[in-house]
Coordinates of C-alpha atoms in Angstrom, one line a residue:
X1 CA -11.9 -36.2 24.1
X2 CA -11.4 -33.2 21.4
X3 CA -7.9 -32.1 21.2
X4 CA -7.5 -28.4 22.8
X5 CA -4.8 -27.4 20.7
X6 CA -5.3 -24.7 18.3
X7 CA -8.4 -23.3 20.1
X8 CA -9.2 -20.0 20.0
X9 CA -10.7 -17.9 22.7
X10 CA -14.0 -17.9 21.7
X11 CA -14.0 -21.9 21.5
X12 CA -12.4 -22.4 24.7
X13 CA -14.7 -20.3 26.8
X14 CA -17.5 -22.5 24.6
X15 CA -15.9 -25.7 25.8
X16 CA -17.1 -24.2 29.4
X17 CA -20.1 -22.8 28.9
X18 CA -22.2 -26.1 29.7
X19 CA -20.0 -27.4 32.0
X20 CA -17.3 -25.2 33.7
X21 CA -16.2 -27.7 35.9
X22 CA -14.8 -30.0 32.9
X23 CA -12.0 -26.7 33.4
X24 CA -9.7 -29.7 35.6
X25 CA -9.8 -32.5 32.7
X26 CA -8.8 -30.1 30.1
X27 CA -6.7 -28.7 31.5
X28 CA -4.8 -31.6 33.1
X29 CA -4.9 -33.6 30.0
X30 CA -4.0 -30.3 28.3
X31 CA -0.7 -29.7 30.2
X32 CA 0.1 -34.2 29.8
X33 CA -0.1 -33.4 26.1
X34 CA 2.7 -31.7 25.8
X35 CA 6.4 -32.6 25.3
X36 CA 9.0 -31.8 28.3
X37 CA 11.9 -32.1 26.0
X38 CA 10.1 -29.2 23.4
X39 CA 12.9 -26.3 23.7
X40 CA 10.3 -24.2 23.2
X41 CA 9.3 -24.6 27.3
X42 CA 11.3 -24.1 29.8
X43 CA 9.2 -24.6 32.7
X44 CA 5.5 -26.2 32.4
X45 CA 2.9 -25.8 35.2
X46 CA 3.4 -29.4 37.5
X47 CA -0.2 -30.9 38.2
X48 CA -0.6 -29.1 41.3
X49 CA 0.0 -26.0 40.0
X50 CA -2.3 -26.4 37.0
X51 CA -4.9 -27.0 39.9
X52 CA -3.7 -24.5 42.3
X53 CA -4.9 -21.3 39.6
X54 CA -7.9 -23.5 38.8
X55 CA -9.2 -23.9 41.9
X56 CA -10.4 -20.3 43.1
X57 CA -11.6 -19.4 39.6
X58 CA -14.5 -22.2 39.3
X59 CA -16.3 -20.5 42.3
X60 CA -16.2 -17.1 41.2
X61 CA -17.0 -18.2 37.5
X62 CA -19.7 -20.3 38.6
X63 CA -21.2 -16.9 40.3
X64 CA -20.8 -14.7 37.2
X65 CA -19.6 -15.8 34.0
X66 CA -18.4 -12.6 32.5
X67 CA -16.4 -11.7 35.6
X68 CA -13.8 -13.8 34.1
X69 CA -14.1 -13.7 30.3
X70 CA -11.1 -15.6 29.4
X71 CA -11.6 -18.8 32.2
X72 CA -9.7 -21.6 31.8
X73 CA -7.9 -20.3 29.0
X74 CA -4.8 -21.7 29.0
X75 CA -1.7 -19.0 28.1
X76 CA 2.1 -18.9 27.3
X77 CA 4.4 -16.4 29.2
X78 CA 8.3 -15.5 28.2
X79 CA 10.6 -16.7 30.2
X80 CA 11.8 -12.6 31.7
X81 CA 8.0 -12.4 32.7
X82 CA 7.7 -12.7 36.6
X83 CA 4.4 -15.7 37.7
X84 CA 4.4 -16.3 41.1
X85 CA 6.4 -19.3 42.7
X86 CA 8.1 -19.6 39.3
X87 CA 11.5 -19.6 38.1
X88 CA 12.5 -16.5 35.9
X89 CA 15.5 -17.1 34.0
X90 CA 15.8 -14.9 30.9
X91 CA 17.4 -17.6 29.7
X92 CA 20.8 -17.0 31.7
X93 CA 20.8 -19.8 34.2
X94 CA 23.2 -18.3 36.1
X95 CA 21.4 -15.2 36.2
X96 CA 17.8 -17.6 37.2
X97 CA 15.6 -16.2 40.6
X98 CA 12.2 -17.4 42.3
X99 CA 9.4 -15.0 41.1
X100 CA 7.7 -13.4 44.4
X101 CA 4.7 -12.4 42.6
X102 CA 3.0 -12.4 39.5
X103 CA 4.2 -9.6 36.3
X104 CA 2.0 -6.7 36.7
X105 CA 0.2 -8.3 32.7
X106 CA 0.2 -12.3 34.2
X107 CA -1.9 -11.1 37.6
X108 CA -4.2 -8.7 34.9
X109 CA -4.4 -12.3 33.0
X110 CA -5.1 -14.7 36.0
X111 CA -7.5 -12.2 37.8
X112 CA -9.6 -12.3 34.5
X113 CA -9.4 -16.4 34.5
X114 CA -6.7 -17.8 32.5
X115 CA -4.0 -19.9 33.3
X116 CA -1.0 -19.6 33.0
X117 CA 0.7 -23.2 31.8
X118 CA 4.5 -22.2 30.8
X119 CA 6.8 -20.4 30.8
X120 CA 9.1 -19.6 27.2
X121 CA 12.8 -19.9 25.9
X122 CA 14.3 -16.6 24.2
X123 CA 16.7 -15.1 22.9
X124 CA 18.8 -14.5 26.2
X125 CA 18.1 -11.3 28.1
X126 CA 15.7 -10.1 25.6
X127 CA 18.8 -9.3 22.9
X128 CA 17.9 -10.6 19.3
X129 CA 15.3 -11.0 17.1
X130 CA 16.8 -14.1 16.0
X131 CA 16.0 -17.1 18.2
X132 CA 19.6 -18.7 18.0
X133 CA 20.9 -17.3 21.5
X134 CA 20.1 -19.4 24.5
X135 CA 21.9 -21.8 25.9
X136 CA 18.8 -23.9 26.3
X137 CA 19.0 -24.3 22.1
X138 CA 17.5 -22.8 19.0
X139 CA 13.8 -22.4 18.5
X140 CA 13.1 -23.7 15.2
X141 CA 10.5 -22.3 12.3
X142 CA 7.2 -23.7 13.2
X143 CA 7.2 -24.2 9.3
X144 CA 10.5 -25.3 8.4
X145 CA 13.1 -26.6 10.8
X146 CA 16.0 -25.0 8.9
X147 CA 14.8 -21.5 9.4
X148 CA 15.0 -19.4 12.9
X149 CA 12.1 -18.6 14.4
X150 CA 12.6 -15.4 14.8
X151 CA 13.0 -13.7 18.9
X152 CA 13.6 -12.5 21.1
X153 CA 10.5 -14.1 22.0
X154 CA 11.1 -17.6 20.4
X155 CA 9.0 -19.9 22.7
X156 CA 5.6 -18.0 22.9
X157 CA 6.3 -17.7 19.4
X158 CA 6.8 -21.0 18.9
X159 CA 4.2 -22.6 21.7
X160 CA 1.1 -20.4 20.0
X161 CA 1.8 -20.8 16.0
X162 CA 1.5 -24.8 17.0
X163 CA -2.0 -23.8 19.1
X164 CA 0.1 -25.3 21.9
X165 CA -2.0 -22.3 24.0
X166 CA -4.5 -20.2 22.9
X167 CA -2.0 -16.9 22.8
X168 CA 0.8 -15.5 24.8
X169 CA 3.4 -13.1 25.9
X170 CA 6.1 -11.6 24.9
X171 CA 8.1 -8.4 24.9
X172 CA 8.9 -6.0 22.0
X173 CA 11.5 -3.7 22.4
X174 CA 13.1 -3.7 19.0
X175 CA 10.3 -6.5 17.1
X176 CA 10.6 -9.4 19.1
X177 CA 6.4 -9.2 19.2
X178 CA 6.3 -8.8 15.6
X179 CA 9.1 -10.9 13.4
X180 CA 8.2 -13.9 15.3
X181 CA 4.7 -13.4 13.9
X182 CA 5.8 -12.5 10.6
X183 CA 8.0 -16.1 9.9
X184 CA 5.7 -18.0 11.4
X185 CA 2.2 -16.6 10.6
X186 CA 0.6 -15.3 13.2
X187 CA -1.0 -12.1 14.5
X188 CA 1.9 -10.3 16.7
X189 CA 0.3 -7.2 18.6
X190 CA 2.7 -4.4 19.5
X191 CA 1.2 -2.2 22.3
X192 CA 1.8 1.1 22.5
X193 CA 4.5 1.9 25.2
X194 CA 3.2 2.5 28.5
X195 CA -0.6 0.8 28.5
X196 CA 0.8 -2.7 29.5
X197 CA 2.2 -1.7 32.7
X198 CA 6.1 -3.4 33.0
X199 CA 6.3 -4.2 36.4
X200 CA 7.7 -7.6 36.8
X201 CA 9.6 -8.1 33.6
X202 CA 13.5 -8.1 33.1
X203 CA 14.3 -5.3 31.4
X204 CA 16.2 -5.2 28.0
X205 CA 15.5 -1.4 27.3
X206 CA 14.0 0.3 29.5
X207 CA 12.6 3.2 28.5
X208 CA 11.5 1.6 24.8
X209 CA 10.6 -2.0 26.4
X210 CA 6.8 -3.3 26.4
X211 CA 5.1 -6.7 26.6
X212 CA 3.2 -8.2 23.5
X213 CA 1.1 -10.3 22.7
X214 CA 1.0 -13.2 20.3
X215 CA -2.4 -14.9 19.3
X216 CA -3.6 -16.9 16.0
X217 CA -6.6 -13.9 15.3
X218 CA -6.1 -10.2 15.5
X219 CA -9.9 -10.7 18.0
X220 CA -8.1 -12.5 20.3
X221 CA -4.4 -10.3 20.7
X222 CA -7.0 -7.5 21.3
X223 CA -9.1 -9.2 23.2
X224 CA -6.0 -10.5 25.9
X225 CA -4.5 -7.1 25.6
X226 CA -8.1 -4.6 27.0
X227 CA -7.5 -7.5 29.4
X228 CA -3.9 -7.0 30.6
X229 CA -3.2 -3.6 29.8
X230 CA -4.0 -0.3 32.8
X231 CA -2.1 1.9 34.1
X232 CA 0.4 0.4 36.7
X233 CA 1.8 3.5 39.9
X234 CA 4.4 1.0 40.9
X235 CA 6.2 1.3 36.7
X236 CA 7.3 4.3 36.7
X237 CA 6.5 4.3 32.4
X238 CA 3.3 3.3 32.6
X239 CA 1.1 6.0 31.0
X240 CA -2.6 6.4 31.3
X241 CA -4.8 6.3 27.9
X242 CA -5.0 9.7 26.6
X243 CA -8.0 8.3 25.2
X244 CA -8.0 10.9 21.9
X245 CA -7.1 8.8 18.9
X246 CA -9.9 7.2 16.4
X247 CA -11.9 3.8 17.6
X248 CA -11.3 2.1 13.9
X249 CA -10.0 2.6 10.6
X250 CA -12.0 3.8 7.9
X251 CA -13.4 1.8 5.3
X252 CA -10.8 3.1 2.1
X253 CA -7.7 4.1 4.7
X254 CA -5.0 5.6 3.3
X255 CA -1.6 3.8 3.9
X256 CA 2.1 5.3 3.5
X257 CA 4.6 2.3 2.7
X258 CA 8.2 2.8 1.8
X259 CA 9.0 4.3 -1.9
X260 CA 11.5 1.4 -2.2
X261 CA 11.6 -1.1 -0.3
X262 CA 14.8 -3.2 1.6
X263 CA 14.4 -6.6 1.0
X264 CA 18.8 -7.1 1.4
X265 CA 18.6 -9.7 -1.8
X266 CA 15.2 -11.8 -1.1
X267 CA 13.5 -11.5 -4.1
X268 CA 10.6 -14.2 -2.4
X269 CA 9.8 -11.6 0.5
X270 CA 9.8 -8.9 -2.0
X271 CA 7.5 -11.0 -4.3
X272 CA 5.4 -11.6 -1.0
X273 CA 5.3 -8.1 -1.2
X274 CA 4.0 -7.0 -4.1
X275 CA 1.0 -9.7 -3.5
X276 CA 0.6 -8.0 0.5
X277 CA 0.5 -4.2 -1.9
X278 CA -2.7 -6.3 -4.4
X279 CA -3.8 -7.6 -2.0
X280 CA -4.1 -4.2 0.0
X281 CA -5.1 -2.7 -2.6
X282 CA -7.9 -5.1 -3.2
X283 CA -9.2 -4.0 0.3
X284 CA -9.6 -0.4 -0.7
X285 CA -6.8 1.2 0.7
X286 CA -4.6 4.3 -0.9
X287 CA -0.5 3.7 -1.1
X288 CA 1.3 6.6 -0.7
X289 CA 5.1 5.5 -1.0
X290 CA 6.8 8.2 1.3
X291 CA 10.7 8.4 1.9
X292 CA 11.9 6.5 4.6
X293 CA 15.3 7.3 5.3
X294 CA 14.2 8.9 8.7
X295 CA 12.4 5.2 9.8
X296 CA 15.7 4.0 8.6
X297 CA 18.0 6.3 10.6
X298 CA 16.2 5.9 13.9
X299 CA 15.9 2.2 13.5
X300 CA 20.1 2.8 13.1
X301 CA 20.0 3.9 16.5
X302 CA 18.9 1.1 19.0
X303 CA 21.9 -1.4 18.2
X304 CA 24.3 0.9 16.5
X305 CA 24.7 3.7 19.2
X306 CA 24.3 4.7 22.9
X307 CA 21.4 3.4 22.7
X308 CA 22.9 -0.2 23.1
X309 CA 24.3 1.3 26.9
X310 CA 20.7 0.9 28.5
X311 CA 21.2 -2.8 27.4
X312 CA 24.5 -2.8 29.9
X313 CA 21.9 -1.3 32.6
X314 CA 20.1 -4.4 32.1
X315 CA 22.5 -7.4 32.8
X316 CA 23.8 -4.9 35.6
X317 CA 26.9 -7.3 37.2
X318 CA 26.6 -10.3 34.8
X319 CA 28.6 -8.1 32.6
X320 CA 31.4 -9.2 34.9
X321 CA 31.1 -12.5 34.0
X322 CA 31.7 -13.0 29.6
X323 CA 31.4 -17.2 30.7
X324 CA 27.6 -17.3 31.9
X325 CA 26.4 -15.3 29.0
X326 CA 26.0 -15.7 25.3
X327 CA 29.0 -15.2 23.5
X328 CA 26.5 -13.0 21.0
X329 CA 24.6 -11.2 23.7
X330 CA 27.6 -10.6 26.2
X331 CA 29.5 -9.0 23.2
X332 CA 26.2 -6.3 22.1
X333 CA 25.4 -5.5 25.7
X334 CA 29.2 -4.8 26.8
X335 CA 30.0 -2.5 23.9
X336 CA 27.5 -0.2 25.3
X337 CA 30.6 0.9 28.1
X338 CA 32.1 2.5 25.2
X339 CA 29.5 5.5 25.1
X340 CA 30.1 8.7 27.4
X341 CA 26.8 10.3 28.9
X342 CA 27.4 13.3 25.8
X343 CA 26.9 10.9 23.4
X344 CA 23.7 9.8 25.3
X345 CA 22.6 12.8 25.1
X346 CA 23.4 13.5 21.5
X347 CA 21.9 10.3 21.1
X348 CA 18.6 11.2 22.6
X349 CA 18.2 14.6 21.0
X350 CA 18.8 13.0 17.7
X351 CA 16.0 10.7 18.2
X352 CA 13.7 12.8 19.1
X353 CA 14.4 15.0 15.2
X354 CA 14.0 11.6 13.4
X355 CA 11.1 11.1 15.7
X356 CA 9.2 14.7 14.9
X357 CA 9.8 14.0 11.5
X358 CA 8.2 10.4 11.5
X359 CA 5.4 11.8 13.2
X360 CA 4.9 14.2 11.2
X361 CA 4.4 11.7 7.4
X362 CA 3.0 9.5 9.9
X363 CA -0.1 12.2 10.5
X364 CA -0.9 12.2 6.8
X365 CA -2.0 8.8 7.1
X366 CA -3.9 6.3 9.1
X367 CA -1.2 4.0 9.2
X368 CA 2.1 3.1 7.8
X369 CA 2.6 -0.3 6.0
X370 CA 5.9 -2.7 6.1
X371 CA 7.8 -5.9 5.4
X372 CA 6.9 -7.4 8.7
X373 CA 11.4 -8.3 8.1
X374 CA 13.3 -7.5 4.5
X375 CA 14.0 -11.3 4.9
X376 CA 14.4 -14.6 6.9
X377 CA 17.2 -16.9 7.6
X378 CA 18.4 -20.7 7.6
X379 CA 20.0 -21.5 11.6
X380 CA 23.3 -22.7 9.7
X381 CA 23.2 -19.0 8.1
X382 CA 23.4 -17.1 11.8
X383 CA 25.5 -18.7 13.0
X384 CA 28.2 -17.6 10.4
X385 CA 26.7 -14.0 10.8
X386 CA 25.0 -13.8 14.1
X387 CA 25.2 -10.1 14.4
X388 CA 25.0 -8.5 10.5
X389 CA 21.5 -11.1 10.0
X390 CA 19.7 -9.7 13.1
X391 CA 19.9 -7.1 11.8
X392 CA 18.0 -7.6 8.8
X393 CA 15.6 -8.9 10.7
X394 CA 15.5 -4.8 12.8
X395 CA 15.3 -3.2 9.6
X396 CA 11.4 -2.4 10.0
X397 CA 10.7 -2.7 13.7
X398 CA 13.6 -1.5 15.2
X399 CA 12.9 2.3 15.0
X400 CA 8.7 0.9 16.2
X401 CA 9.1 2.2 20.0
X402 CA 11.8 4.6 19.9
X403 CA 9.3 6.9 17.7
X404 CA 6.8 6.4 20.4
X405 CA 4.7 3.5 17.8
X406 CA 2.1 1.4 18.1
X407 CA 2.2 -1.7 15.4
X408 CA 0.2 -5.0 14.6
X409 CA 2.1 -7.5 12.5
X410 CA -0.4 -9.4 10.8
X411 CA 0.0 -12.8 8.4
X412 CA -0.2 -12.0 4.7
X413 CA 0.3 -13.8 1.9
X414 CA 3.3 -16.6 1.6
X415 CA 6.4 -16.7 0.2
X416 CA 6.8 -18.3 -3.1
X417 CA 9.2 -21.7 -0.9
X418 CA 6.3 -21.8 1.2
X419 CA 7.1 -19.7 4.3
X420 CA 5.1 -16.8 6.5
X421 CA 6.0 -13.7 5.1
X422 CA 3.8 -10.7 7.6
X423 CA 3.4 -7.2 7.1
X424 CA 3.4 -4.7 10.2
X425 CA 0.9 -1.6 10.9
X426 CA 2.5 1.2 12.2
X427 CA 0.6 4.2 13.9
X428 CA 1.1 6.8 16.6
X429 CA 0.8 5.5 20.0
X430 CA -2.6 5.2 21.0
X431 CA -3.9 4.0 17.4
X432 CA -3.8 0.1 18.5
X433 CA -7.8 0.0 18.2
X434 CA -7.4 1.7 14.4
X435 CA -5.3 -1.2 13.6
X436 CA -6.5 -4.0 15.4
X437 CA -9.5 -2.4 13.7
X438 CA -8.0 -2.7 10.1
X439 CA -6.9 -6.4 11.1
X440 CA -9.5 -8.1 11.8
X441 CA -10.8 -6.9 8.3
X442 CA -7.3 -7.8 6.7
X443 CA -7.6 -11.6 8.1
X444 CA -10.9 -12.1 6.8
X445 CA -9.7 -10.8 3.7
X446 CA -6.7 -12.8 3.7
X447 CA -8.4 -16.6 5.0
X448 CA -5.2 -17.7 5.9
X449 CA -4.6 -21.1 8.2
X450 CA -4.2 -20.5 11.7
X451 CA -1.1 -19.9 12.5
X452 CA 0.9 -23.8 12.1
X453 CA -2.2 -25.7 12.3
X454 CA -3.7 -25.7 9.5
X455 CA -6.7 -24.9 11.1
X456 CA -9.2 -22.3 8.9
X457 CA -9.8 -18.9 9.9
X458 CA -12.8 -19.5 12.5
X459 CA -16.2 -18.9 10.7
X460 CA -17.7 -16.9 12.9
X461 CA -18.4 -12.6 12.6
X462 CA -15.0 -11.5 14.4
X463 CA -15.3 -7.9 16.3
X464 CA -13.3 -6.1 18.7
X465 CA -14.7 -5.5 22.6
X466 CA -17.1 -2.6 23.0
X467 CA -15.0 1.0 23.3
X468 CA -15.3 2.9 26.5
X469 CA -12.5 4.8 25.6
X470 CA -14.9 7.0 22.6
X471 CA -19.1 8.4 22.8
X472 CA -21.3 7.2 20.3
X473 CA -22.8 9.7 18.8
X474 CA -25.7 10.3 16.7
X475 CA -26.1 13.2 15.0
X476 CA -28.8 13.9 12.3
X477 CA -27.9 16.9 10.3
X478 CA -25.3 19.4 9.6
X479 CA -22.9 17.1 10.5
X480 CA -23.8 14.7 8.5
X481 CA -21.6 13.0 6.5
X482 CA -20.3 15.4 3.5
X483 CA -22.4 18.5 5.6
X484 CA -21.3 21.8 5.9
X485 CA -20.5 21.0 9.6
X486 CA -19.0 17.0 9.9
X487 CA -15.1 18.4 10.1
X488 CA -15.9 19.1 13.8
X489 CA -16.2 15.4 14.0
X490 CA -12.9 14.5 11.5
X491 CA -10.8 16.4 12.9
X492 CA -11.3 15.3 16.5
X493 CA -10.9 11.7 15.2
X494 CA -14.3 10.6 15.3
X495 CA -15.5 7.7 12.9
X496 CA -18.5 7.4 11.0
X497 CA -20.0 3.6 12.5
X498 CA -23.1 3.2 10.3
X499 CA -26.6 4.9 9.2
X500 CA -29.4 3.8 11.1
X501 CA -32.5 5.4 12.2
X502 CA -33.9 6.7 15.6
X503 CA -37.6 4.8 17.6
X504 CA -40.4 5.9 16.6
X505 CA -40.8 8.1 18.5
X506 CA -39.3 12.0 17.5
X507 CA -40.5 14.3 15.6
X508 CA -38.0 16.8 13.0
X509 CA -37.9 20.2 12.5
X510 CA -36.3 22.8 10.0
X511 CA -33.9 25.4 12.2
X512 CA -34.3 28.3 9.1
X513 CA -32.2 31.7 11.2
X514 CA -28.6 31.6 10.7
X515 CA -26.6 31.2 8.1
X516 CA -26.9 27.6 8.0
X517 CA -29.8 25.1 7.9
X518 CA -29.8 23.0 10.7
X519 CA -32.6 20.5 12.1
X520 CA -34.3 19.9 15.6
X521 CA -35.1 16.8 17.1
X522 CA -37.6 16.5 19.5
X523 CA -38.7 13.8 21.5
X524 CA -42.8 12.4 21.1
X525 CA -45.7 10.2 22.4
X526 CA -46.5 10.5 18.0
X527 CA -43.3 10.6 16.2
X528 CA -41.4 8.5 13.4
X529 CA -38.2 6.9 13.1
X530 CA -35.3 9.5 11.3
X531 CA -32.5 8.6 9.9
X532 CA -29.3 9.4 11.9
X533 CA -26.0 8.6 11.1
X534 CA -23.5 7.3 14.2
X535 CA -19.8 8.3 14.8
X536 CA -17.7 7.1 17.7
X537 CA -15.9 10.1 19.2
X538 CA -13.0 9.9 21.6
X539 CA -13.9 10.9 25.1
X540 CA -11.0 13.3 25.7
X541 CA -12.9 15.2 22.0
X542 CA -16.5 14.8 23.3
X543 CA -16.5 17.8 25.8
X544 CA -14.6 19.8 22.8
X545 CA -17.5 18.9 20.4
X546 CA -20.2 20.1 22.6
X547 CA -18.4 22.4 23.7
X548 CA -18.7 24.0 19.7
X549 CA -23.1 23.3 19.6
X550 CA -24.6 26.8 19.8
X551 CA -28.4 27.3 21.4
X552 CA -31.0 25.5 21.2
X553 CA -29.2 22.9 19.9
X554 CA -27.7 20.0 22.9
X555 CA -26.4 16.7 23.3
X556 CA -28.6 14.6 25.0
X557 CA -29.8 10.3 25.2
X558 CA -31.2 9.4 21.7
X559 CA -33.1 6.8 21.6
X560 CA -32.8 4.1 18.5
X561 CA -35.0 2.1 16.4
X562 CA -32.6 -1.8 18.1
X563 CA -33.6 -0.2 21.5
X564 CA -30.4 1.3 22.0
X565 CA -29.3 4.4 23.8
X566 CA -27.0 7.1 22.6
X567 CA -25.8 10.5 22.5
X568 CA -27.7 12.7 20.3
X569 CA -28.8 16.0 18.9
X570 CA -31.8 17.4 20.9
X571 CA -33.2 20.6 20.1
X572 CA -35.3 23.0 23.2
X573 CA -38.6 23.1 23.0
X574 CA -39.4 26.9 22.8
X575 CA -37.1 27.0 19.4
X576 CA -39.4 25.0 17.3
X577 CA -42.6 27.2 17.7
X578 CA -40.6 29.0 14.8
X579 CA -39.7 26.1 13.1
X580 CA -40.6 23.9 10.0
X581 CA -42.0 20.3 11.4
X582 CA -40.2 17.9 8.2
X583 CA -41.0 14.8 10.0
X584 CA -42.7 13.4 7.4
X585 CA -39.6 13.6 5.2
X586 CA -37.8 10.7 7.8
X587 CA -34.5 12.5 7.6
X588 CA -32.6 15.7 7.2
X589 CA -31.1 14.7 3.7
X590 CA -34.4 14.2 2.3
X591 CA -35.9 17.0 3.3
X592 CA -33.1 19.2 1.7
X593 CA -33.5 16.6 -1.7
X594 CA -37.2 17.8 -2.0
X595 CA -36.0 21.6 -2.1
X596 CA -33.8 21.1 -4.3
X597 CA -36.1 20.2 -6.5
X598 CA -38.7 22.2 -6.0

């Protein structure tokens, strides 16, 4: 039987399409091939636990395959996230309990057909960006065992980078879903806070925690995120998507970058960053150096101020049992006891002020691009400076959740010592899809091997799932790119998709009254194909857009040449009696051009 290591979601799905019943054999064989001595795993499913997950899925899949988009796909769960009937340790044996039910996100993924294959190692209580603070042992970097894997989601990163699962769940408070991605050449999706429920997750900093996704490709990461995310009334910090963010990123984005990036004297990291900047420019992006000071100041707050007291709250009574905790972790969380309530409020005011500065800066750009980490250290170096060197790793990550931002860590040009060095895109909350859209293009451009598997990028064209958060609108005249009313789209975060044509059943007219010439489109049995532009507009902004459309125009349903039906401009029939028919020109631009030549 061909190996199932290193498969993407699509490749797993292809294995099942012809013979779904082979799910038992495939997954049992896959499980048996995993090394029980691999300390990236803290718990592996038993054959019985595997079958218990498979049995109810197979019958459902045979009835309706589309209802289980992740059917039979194995995934790993960081061991601070609950899986029903399995132990949760948070890498602290004295804390261990057996989960009564699945975490909300795990339940979402299981309901889509995914199979939990095991639970993974982590920095104790998710406190660290290193992967060395676990009583179960340090998790090695998948490219060089002398180096750290990154943490705290070290085990989930390791098993994913080696292709032992199709995706894995981490958590990300200060960068734990991004730093390990950068150190192991893979994708780390840190969603907007509140998109993923935290129900069933052992908290680290409850106000700033989120589950994260590791995957070999951006496409896989976003598909998983789309399944896992959703509002959960049982989580006080769960949020509804406001449906105001763009659906994608423009073809030639404007990216902010730090004006004076910090690498802590790591020339190899700086060289990799320079290569990444060259690749960004080659992709068509424009780079804008900015003052990084507010980001740096906010990043410092997470560990070097009252915010660390959130971690003190999270460990509860274990704070009084230092002999049963990792000494570095205990030292960090116990430091929260020295801060007063007054200092906590002062810290929140400072966070809000810095966040406002950051968000005003980012509003001018499509995203901020930073090195995922400014440097990397060996395991031996981490023993010498466990706190100071850990802080290096958080330089470009710690501020993200404090400022309510979305982030996507991406593989990027390697260092000259053959270690991975990724980049991270950061944007305002709910811009997750736009980041993924660029991430798809970037990953295809880079064409790096998948994780540490050595496998090449899939040959198939990657695409994001169809968005339910946006309305696709066909515009035919004054709202076209470069036309007088196009701003009514762009100021509402609408994004250009493509130029295409209607079905051959429309007539086009010029409405010549008023300060701006406009076309009127009418459906007719005897018509022609008319050129239109398609734009995706955020669902919450669609009503505003429609409200600005004056009579006799309106929005209805428009049939395109390929049979798709989208929303589009239509015109009241009575207004066309005195209008000039221009159908023969095939589109508004053609008619305007003809007028200019006369």
